[in-house]
Coordinates of C-alpha atoms and ligand atoms in Angstrom, one line a residue:
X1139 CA -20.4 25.6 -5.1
X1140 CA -20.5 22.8 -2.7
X1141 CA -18.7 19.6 -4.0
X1142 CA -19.1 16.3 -1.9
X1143 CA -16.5 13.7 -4.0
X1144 CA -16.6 10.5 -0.8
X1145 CA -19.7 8.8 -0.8
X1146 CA -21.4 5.0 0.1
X1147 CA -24.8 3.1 -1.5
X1148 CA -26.0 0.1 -0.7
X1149 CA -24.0 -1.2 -3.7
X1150 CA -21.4 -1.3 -0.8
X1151 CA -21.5 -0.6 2.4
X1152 CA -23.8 2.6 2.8
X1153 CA -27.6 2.5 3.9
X1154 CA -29.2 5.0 0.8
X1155 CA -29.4 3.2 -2.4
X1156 CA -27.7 5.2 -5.4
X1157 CA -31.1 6.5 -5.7
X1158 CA -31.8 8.2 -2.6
X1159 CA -28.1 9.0 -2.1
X1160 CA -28.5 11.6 -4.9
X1161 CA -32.0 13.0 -3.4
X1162 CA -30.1 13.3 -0.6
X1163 CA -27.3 15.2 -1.9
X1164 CA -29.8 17.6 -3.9
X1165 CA -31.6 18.3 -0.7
X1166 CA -28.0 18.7 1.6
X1167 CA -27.8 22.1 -1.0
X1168 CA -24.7 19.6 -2.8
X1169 CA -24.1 20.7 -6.6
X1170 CA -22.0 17.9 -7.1
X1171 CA -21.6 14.8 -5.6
X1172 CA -19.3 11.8 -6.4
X1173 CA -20.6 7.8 -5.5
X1174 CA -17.5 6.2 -4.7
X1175 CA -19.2 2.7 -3.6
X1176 CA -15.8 0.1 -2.4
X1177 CA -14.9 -1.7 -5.1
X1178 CA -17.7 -1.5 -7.5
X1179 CA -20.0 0.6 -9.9
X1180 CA -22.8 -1.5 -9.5
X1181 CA -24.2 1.9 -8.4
X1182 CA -23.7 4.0 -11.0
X1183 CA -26.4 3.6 -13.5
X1184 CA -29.4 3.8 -10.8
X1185 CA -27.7 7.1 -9.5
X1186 CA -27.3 8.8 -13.0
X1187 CA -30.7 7.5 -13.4
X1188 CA -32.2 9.0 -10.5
X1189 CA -29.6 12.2 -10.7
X1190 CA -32.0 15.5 -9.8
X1191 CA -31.7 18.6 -12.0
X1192 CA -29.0 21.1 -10.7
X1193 CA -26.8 18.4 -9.8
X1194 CA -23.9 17.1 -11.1
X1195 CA -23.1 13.1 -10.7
X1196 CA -18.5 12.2 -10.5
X1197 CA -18.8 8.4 -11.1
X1198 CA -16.4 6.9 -8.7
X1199 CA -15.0 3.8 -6.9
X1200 CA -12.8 3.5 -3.7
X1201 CA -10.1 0.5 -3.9
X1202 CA -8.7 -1.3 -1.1
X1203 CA -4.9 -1.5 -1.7
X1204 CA -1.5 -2.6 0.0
X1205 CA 1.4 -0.6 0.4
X1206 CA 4.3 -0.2 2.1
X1207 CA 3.7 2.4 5.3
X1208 CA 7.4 3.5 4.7
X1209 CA 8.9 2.1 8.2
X1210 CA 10.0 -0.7 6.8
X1211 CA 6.2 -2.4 7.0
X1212 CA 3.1 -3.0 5.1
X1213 CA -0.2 -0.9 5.5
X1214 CA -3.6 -0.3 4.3
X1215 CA -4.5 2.7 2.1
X1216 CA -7.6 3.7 0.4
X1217 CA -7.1 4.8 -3.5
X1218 CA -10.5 7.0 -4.8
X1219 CA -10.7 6.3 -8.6
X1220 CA -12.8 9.1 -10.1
X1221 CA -14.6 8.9 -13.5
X1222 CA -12.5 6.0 -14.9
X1223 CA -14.0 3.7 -17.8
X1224 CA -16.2 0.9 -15.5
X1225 CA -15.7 -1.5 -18.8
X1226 CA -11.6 -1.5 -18.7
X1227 CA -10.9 -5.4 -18.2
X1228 CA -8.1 -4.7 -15.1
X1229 CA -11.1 -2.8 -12.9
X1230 CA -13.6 -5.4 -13.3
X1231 CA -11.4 -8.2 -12.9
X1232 CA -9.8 -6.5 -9.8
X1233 CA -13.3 -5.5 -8.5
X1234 CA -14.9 -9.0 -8.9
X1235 CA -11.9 -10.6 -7.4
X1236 CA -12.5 -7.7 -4.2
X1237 CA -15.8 -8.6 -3.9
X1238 CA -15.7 -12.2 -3.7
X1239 CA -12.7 -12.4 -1.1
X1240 CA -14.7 -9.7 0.9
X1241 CA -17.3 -12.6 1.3
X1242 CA -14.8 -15.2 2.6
X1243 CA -13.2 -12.2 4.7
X1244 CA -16.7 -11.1 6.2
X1245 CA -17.8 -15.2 6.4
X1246 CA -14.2 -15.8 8.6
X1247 CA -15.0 -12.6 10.5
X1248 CA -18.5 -13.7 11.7
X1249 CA -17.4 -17.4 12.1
X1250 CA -15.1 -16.5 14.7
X1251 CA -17.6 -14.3 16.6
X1252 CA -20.6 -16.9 16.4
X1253 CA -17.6 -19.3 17.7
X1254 CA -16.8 -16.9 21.0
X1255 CA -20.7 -17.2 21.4
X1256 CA -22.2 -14.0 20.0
X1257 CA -25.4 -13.9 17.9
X1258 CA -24.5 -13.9 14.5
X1259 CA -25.4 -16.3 12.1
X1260 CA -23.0 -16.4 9.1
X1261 CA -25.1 -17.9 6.4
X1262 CA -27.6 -14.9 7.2
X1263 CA -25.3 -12.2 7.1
X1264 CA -24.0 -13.1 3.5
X1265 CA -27.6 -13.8 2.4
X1266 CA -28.2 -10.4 3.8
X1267 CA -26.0 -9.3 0.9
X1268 CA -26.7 -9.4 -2.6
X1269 CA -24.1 -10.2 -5.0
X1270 CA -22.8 -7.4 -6.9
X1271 CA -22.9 -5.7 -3.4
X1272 CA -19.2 -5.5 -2.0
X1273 CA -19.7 -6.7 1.9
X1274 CA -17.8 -4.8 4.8
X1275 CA -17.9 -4.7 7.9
X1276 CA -20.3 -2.6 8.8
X1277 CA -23.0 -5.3 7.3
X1278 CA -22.0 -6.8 10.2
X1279 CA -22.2 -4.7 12.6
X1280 CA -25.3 -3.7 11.3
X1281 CA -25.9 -7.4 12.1
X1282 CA -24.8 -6.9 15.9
X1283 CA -27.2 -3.8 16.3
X1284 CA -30.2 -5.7 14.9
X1285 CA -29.1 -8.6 17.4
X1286 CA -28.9 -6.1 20.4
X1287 CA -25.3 -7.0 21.2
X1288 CA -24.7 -3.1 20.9
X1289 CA -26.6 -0.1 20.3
X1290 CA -25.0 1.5 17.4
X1291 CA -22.6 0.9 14.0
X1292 CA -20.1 3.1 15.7
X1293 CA -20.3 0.9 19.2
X1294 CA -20.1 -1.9 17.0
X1295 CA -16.5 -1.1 15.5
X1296 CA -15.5 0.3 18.9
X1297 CA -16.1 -2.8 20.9
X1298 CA -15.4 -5.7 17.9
X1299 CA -14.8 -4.9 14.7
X1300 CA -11.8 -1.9 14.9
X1301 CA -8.6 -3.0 12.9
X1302 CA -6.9 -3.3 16.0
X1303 CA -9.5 -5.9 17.8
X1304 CA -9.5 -9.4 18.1
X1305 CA -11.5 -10.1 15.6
X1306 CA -9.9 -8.4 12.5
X1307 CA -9.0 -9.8 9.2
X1308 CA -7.7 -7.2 7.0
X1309 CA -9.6 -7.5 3.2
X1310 CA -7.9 -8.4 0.4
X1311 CA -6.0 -5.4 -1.1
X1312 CA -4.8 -4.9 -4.4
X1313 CA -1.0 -3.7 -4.6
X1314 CA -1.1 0.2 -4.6
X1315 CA 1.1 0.9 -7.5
X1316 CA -1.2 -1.8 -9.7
X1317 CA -4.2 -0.2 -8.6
X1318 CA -2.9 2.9 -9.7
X1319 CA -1.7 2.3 -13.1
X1320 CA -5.3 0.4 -13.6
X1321 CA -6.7 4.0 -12.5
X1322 CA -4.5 5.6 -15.3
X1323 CA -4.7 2.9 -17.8
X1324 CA -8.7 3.1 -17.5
X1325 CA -8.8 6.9 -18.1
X1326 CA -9.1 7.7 -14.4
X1327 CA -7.9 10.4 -11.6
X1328 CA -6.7 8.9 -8.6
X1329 CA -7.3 10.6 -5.0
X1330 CA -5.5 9.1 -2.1
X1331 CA -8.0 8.9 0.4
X1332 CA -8.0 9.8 4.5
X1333 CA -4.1 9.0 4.0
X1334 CA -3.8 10.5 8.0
X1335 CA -6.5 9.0 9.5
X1336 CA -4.6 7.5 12.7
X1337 CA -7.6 6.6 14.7
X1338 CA -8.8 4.1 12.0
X1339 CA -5.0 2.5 12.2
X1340 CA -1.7 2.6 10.8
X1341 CA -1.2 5.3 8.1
X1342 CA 1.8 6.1 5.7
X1343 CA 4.5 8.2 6.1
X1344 CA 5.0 11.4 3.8
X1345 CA 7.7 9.8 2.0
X1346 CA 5.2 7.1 0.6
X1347 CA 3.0 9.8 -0.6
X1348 CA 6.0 10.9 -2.5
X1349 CA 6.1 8.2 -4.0
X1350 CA 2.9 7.9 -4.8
X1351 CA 2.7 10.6 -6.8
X1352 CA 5.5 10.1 -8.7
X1353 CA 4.3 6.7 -9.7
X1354 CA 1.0 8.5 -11.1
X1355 CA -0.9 10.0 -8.2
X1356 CA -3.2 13.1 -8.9
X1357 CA -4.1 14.1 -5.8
X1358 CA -4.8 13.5 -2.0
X1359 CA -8.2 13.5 0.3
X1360 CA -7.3 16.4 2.7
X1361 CA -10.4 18.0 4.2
X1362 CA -11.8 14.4 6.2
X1363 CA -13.9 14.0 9.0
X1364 CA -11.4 11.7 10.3
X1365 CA -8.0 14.3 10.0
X1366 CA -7.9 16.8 12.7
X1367 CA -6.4 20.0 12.0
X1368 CA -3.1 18.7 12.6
X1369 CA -3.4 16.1 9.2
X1370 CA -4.9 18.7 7.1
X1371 CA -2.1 21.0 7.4
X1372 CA 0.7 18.1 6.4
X1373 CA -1.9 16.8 3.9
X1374 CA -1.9 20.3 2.5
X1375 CA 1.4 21.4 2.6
X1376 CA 2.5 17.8 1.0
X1377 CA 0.1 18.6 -1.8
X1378 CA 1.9 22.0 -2.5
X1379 CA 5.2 20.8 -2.2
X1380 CA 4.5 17.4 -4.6
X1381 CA 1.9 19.7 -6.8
X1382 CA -1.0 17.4 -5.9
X1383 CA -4.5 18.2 -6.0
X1384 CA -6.4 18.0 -2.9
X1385 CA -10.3 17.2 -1.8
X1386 CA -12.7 17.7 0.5
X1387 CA -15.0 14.9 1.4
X1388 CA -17.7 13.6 3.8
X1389 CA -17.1 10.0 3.0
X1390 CA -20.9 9.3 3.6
X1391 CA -22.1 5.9 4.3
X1392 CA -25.7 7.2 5.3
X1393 CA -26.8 6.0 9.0
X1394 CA -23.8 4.2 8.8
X1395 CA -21.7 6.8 10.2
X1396 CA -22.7 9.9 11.8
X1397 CA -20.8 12.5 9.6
X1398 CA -23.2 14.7 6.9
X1399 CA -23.1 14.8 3.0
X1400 CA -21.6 17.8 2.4
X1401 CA -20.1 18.1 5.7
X1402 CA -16.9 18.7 4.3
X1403 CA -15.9 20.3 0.3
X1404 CA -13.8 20.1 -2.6
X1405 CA -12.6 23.3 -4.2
X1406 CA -14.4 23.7 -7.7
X1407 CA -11.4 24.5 -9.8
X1408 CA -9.8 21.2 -8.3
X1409 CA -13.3 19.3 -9.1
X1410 CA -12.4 21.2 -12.7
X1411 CA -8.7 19.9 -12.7
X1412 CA -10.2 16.2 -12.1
X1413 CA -12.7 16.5 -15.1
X1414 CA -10.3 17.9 -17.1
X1415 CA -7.7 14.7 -16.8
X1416 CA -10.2 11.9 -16.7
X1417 CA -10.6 10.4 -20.2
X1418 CA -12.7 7.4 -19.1
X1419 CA -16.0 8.9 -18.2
X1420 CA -18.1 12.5 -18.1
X1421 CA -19.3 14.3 -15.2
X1422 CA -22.6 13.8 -15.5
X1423 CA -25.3 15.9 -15.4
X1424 CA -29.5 15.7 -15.7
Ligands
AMP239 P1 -14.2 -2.9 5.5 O1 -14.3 -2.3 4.1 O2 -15.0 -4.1 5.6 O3 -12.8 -3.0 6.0 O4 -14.9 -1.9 6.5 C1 -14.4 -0.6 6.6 C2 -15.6 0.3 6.4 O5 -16.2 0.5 7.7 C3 -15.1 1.7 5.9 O6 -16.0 2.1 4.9 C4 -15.3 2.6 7.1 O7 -15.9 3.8 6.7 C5 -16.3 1.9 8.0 N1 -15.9 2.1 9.4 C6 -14.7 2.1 9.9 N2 -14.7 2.4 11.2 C7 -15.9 2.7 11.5 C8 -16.6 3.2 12.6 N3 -15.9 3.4 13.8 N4 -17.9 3.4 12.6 C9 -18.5 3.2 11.4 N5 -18.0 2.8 10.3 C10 -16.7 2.5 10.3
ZN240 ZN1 -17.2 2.0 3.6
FE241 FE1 -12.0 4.5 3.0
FE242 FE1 -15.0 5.5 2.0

């Protein structure tokens, strides 16, 4: 069984639409693959449209929320919301409220580049984005590639648009223990996603995934392309000790990123476990 539960359309910030994202997983050998688009399921309906026999579709989302890193500050951390009910009033008010400060976010962004002189035009960008699509930043640096200010997405995050650059603005974030009971209260299974990945900035402590859990978290990403073996370990061992389930995921964002659907795996009895809670929506299947 090979179980892929991270994954970006085009209904965010990935480069397959919903449709070829599941052709894609069918032909990566994937029997199951969840769409976890940022903040919105605008995706969902043209990927369990297009799903291909044999494999199996875990309707997702990944929210942006705030919460304290446990040293006494505030910090970014990614909450996977898996198979939740897309109709529950909290998750589209909190999504269409995402979505529209992500446009003012990703406008400020590219209004202070264009005003330190580099090619980007921000009318064009967000016309370059539909609404219902939730913007990031790699539109942008899409934007720079195009514009031949650097020759790739990554280069593009590496030289301007890294959390720690000059150019930052973090995105609005919902409070993390609101977005989590919204997960619960919509029939949802919460994951806590890349919670060690130090390279993409500050990260919570263990403590705070203590609490996490106690306040209604199901589980944590541990198998990431962005934890080295050091993370996984902790992750895994704080999963045991706090009786968490854990993931594996690629966190595709198609040639957005150079990591592989499938390229890392969930455990099927912990896919199981997740089906098993969620009240809000099936697994899907052709
Ligand atoms: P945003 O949601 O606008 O804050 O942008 C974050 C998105 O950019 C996430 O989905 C990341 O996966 C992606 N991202 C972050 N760092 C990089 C990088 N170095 N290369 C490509 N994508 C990245
Ligand atoms: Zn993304
Ligand atoms: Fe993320
Ligand atoms: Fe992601």
């Amino acid at each position: 069984m090979r179980i892929d539960l991270h994954t970006h359309s085009t209904a965010s910030d990935g480069t397959d639409s919903p449709a070829e994202l599941v052709a894609a997983a069918a032909r990566a050998g994937l029997d199951t693959v969840a769409l976890t688009d940022h903040d919105t399921t605008a995706g969902w309906a043209d990927a369990a449209a297009a799903l291909p026999p044999g494999l199996r579709l875990v309707r997702g989302a990944e929210l942006s929320c705030l919460s304290p890193d446990g040293r006494g500050g505030e910090c970014t951390v990614h909450l996977l919301a898996y198979l939740f009910d897309p109709e529950a009033g909290a998750v589209v008010r909190t999504h269409e409220k995402s979505r529209a400060e992500r446009r003012i976010r990703l406008r400020r962004i590219a209004e202070r580049m264009a005003a330190d002189g580099l090619p980007v035009d921000p009318d064009a960008l967000l016309d370059g984005v539909p609404a219902g699509v939730t913007p990031g930043r790699p539109h942008l640096a899409t934007v720079l590639v195009r514009a031949g200010v650097v020759s790739t997405v990554d280069e593009a995050f590496a030289r301007y648009l890294n959390d720690r650059g000059r150019y930052y603005i973090p995105s609005n974030r919902t409070p993390v223990l609101d977005a989590l009971a919204m997960v619960t209260a919509s029939g949802g299974v919460s994951v806590l996603a890349h919670a060690f990945a130090h390279r993409r900035g500050p990260t919570v402590t263990a403590e705070v995934i203590a609490e996490l859990a106690a306040a209604g978290l199901d589980g944590i990403e541990v198998d990431h392309p962005d934890h080295d073996p050091a993370d996984r370990q902790r992750l895994r061992g704080l999963a045991a000790d706090l009786d968490l389930l854990t993931t594996g995921s690629s966190d595709y964002h198609g040639s957005n990123k150079t990591v592989r659907l499938g390229q890392e795996t969930t455990d099927p009895q912990m896919l199981d476990a997740i089906a098993e809670r969620a009240t809000g929506a099936p697994v899907l299947s052709a």
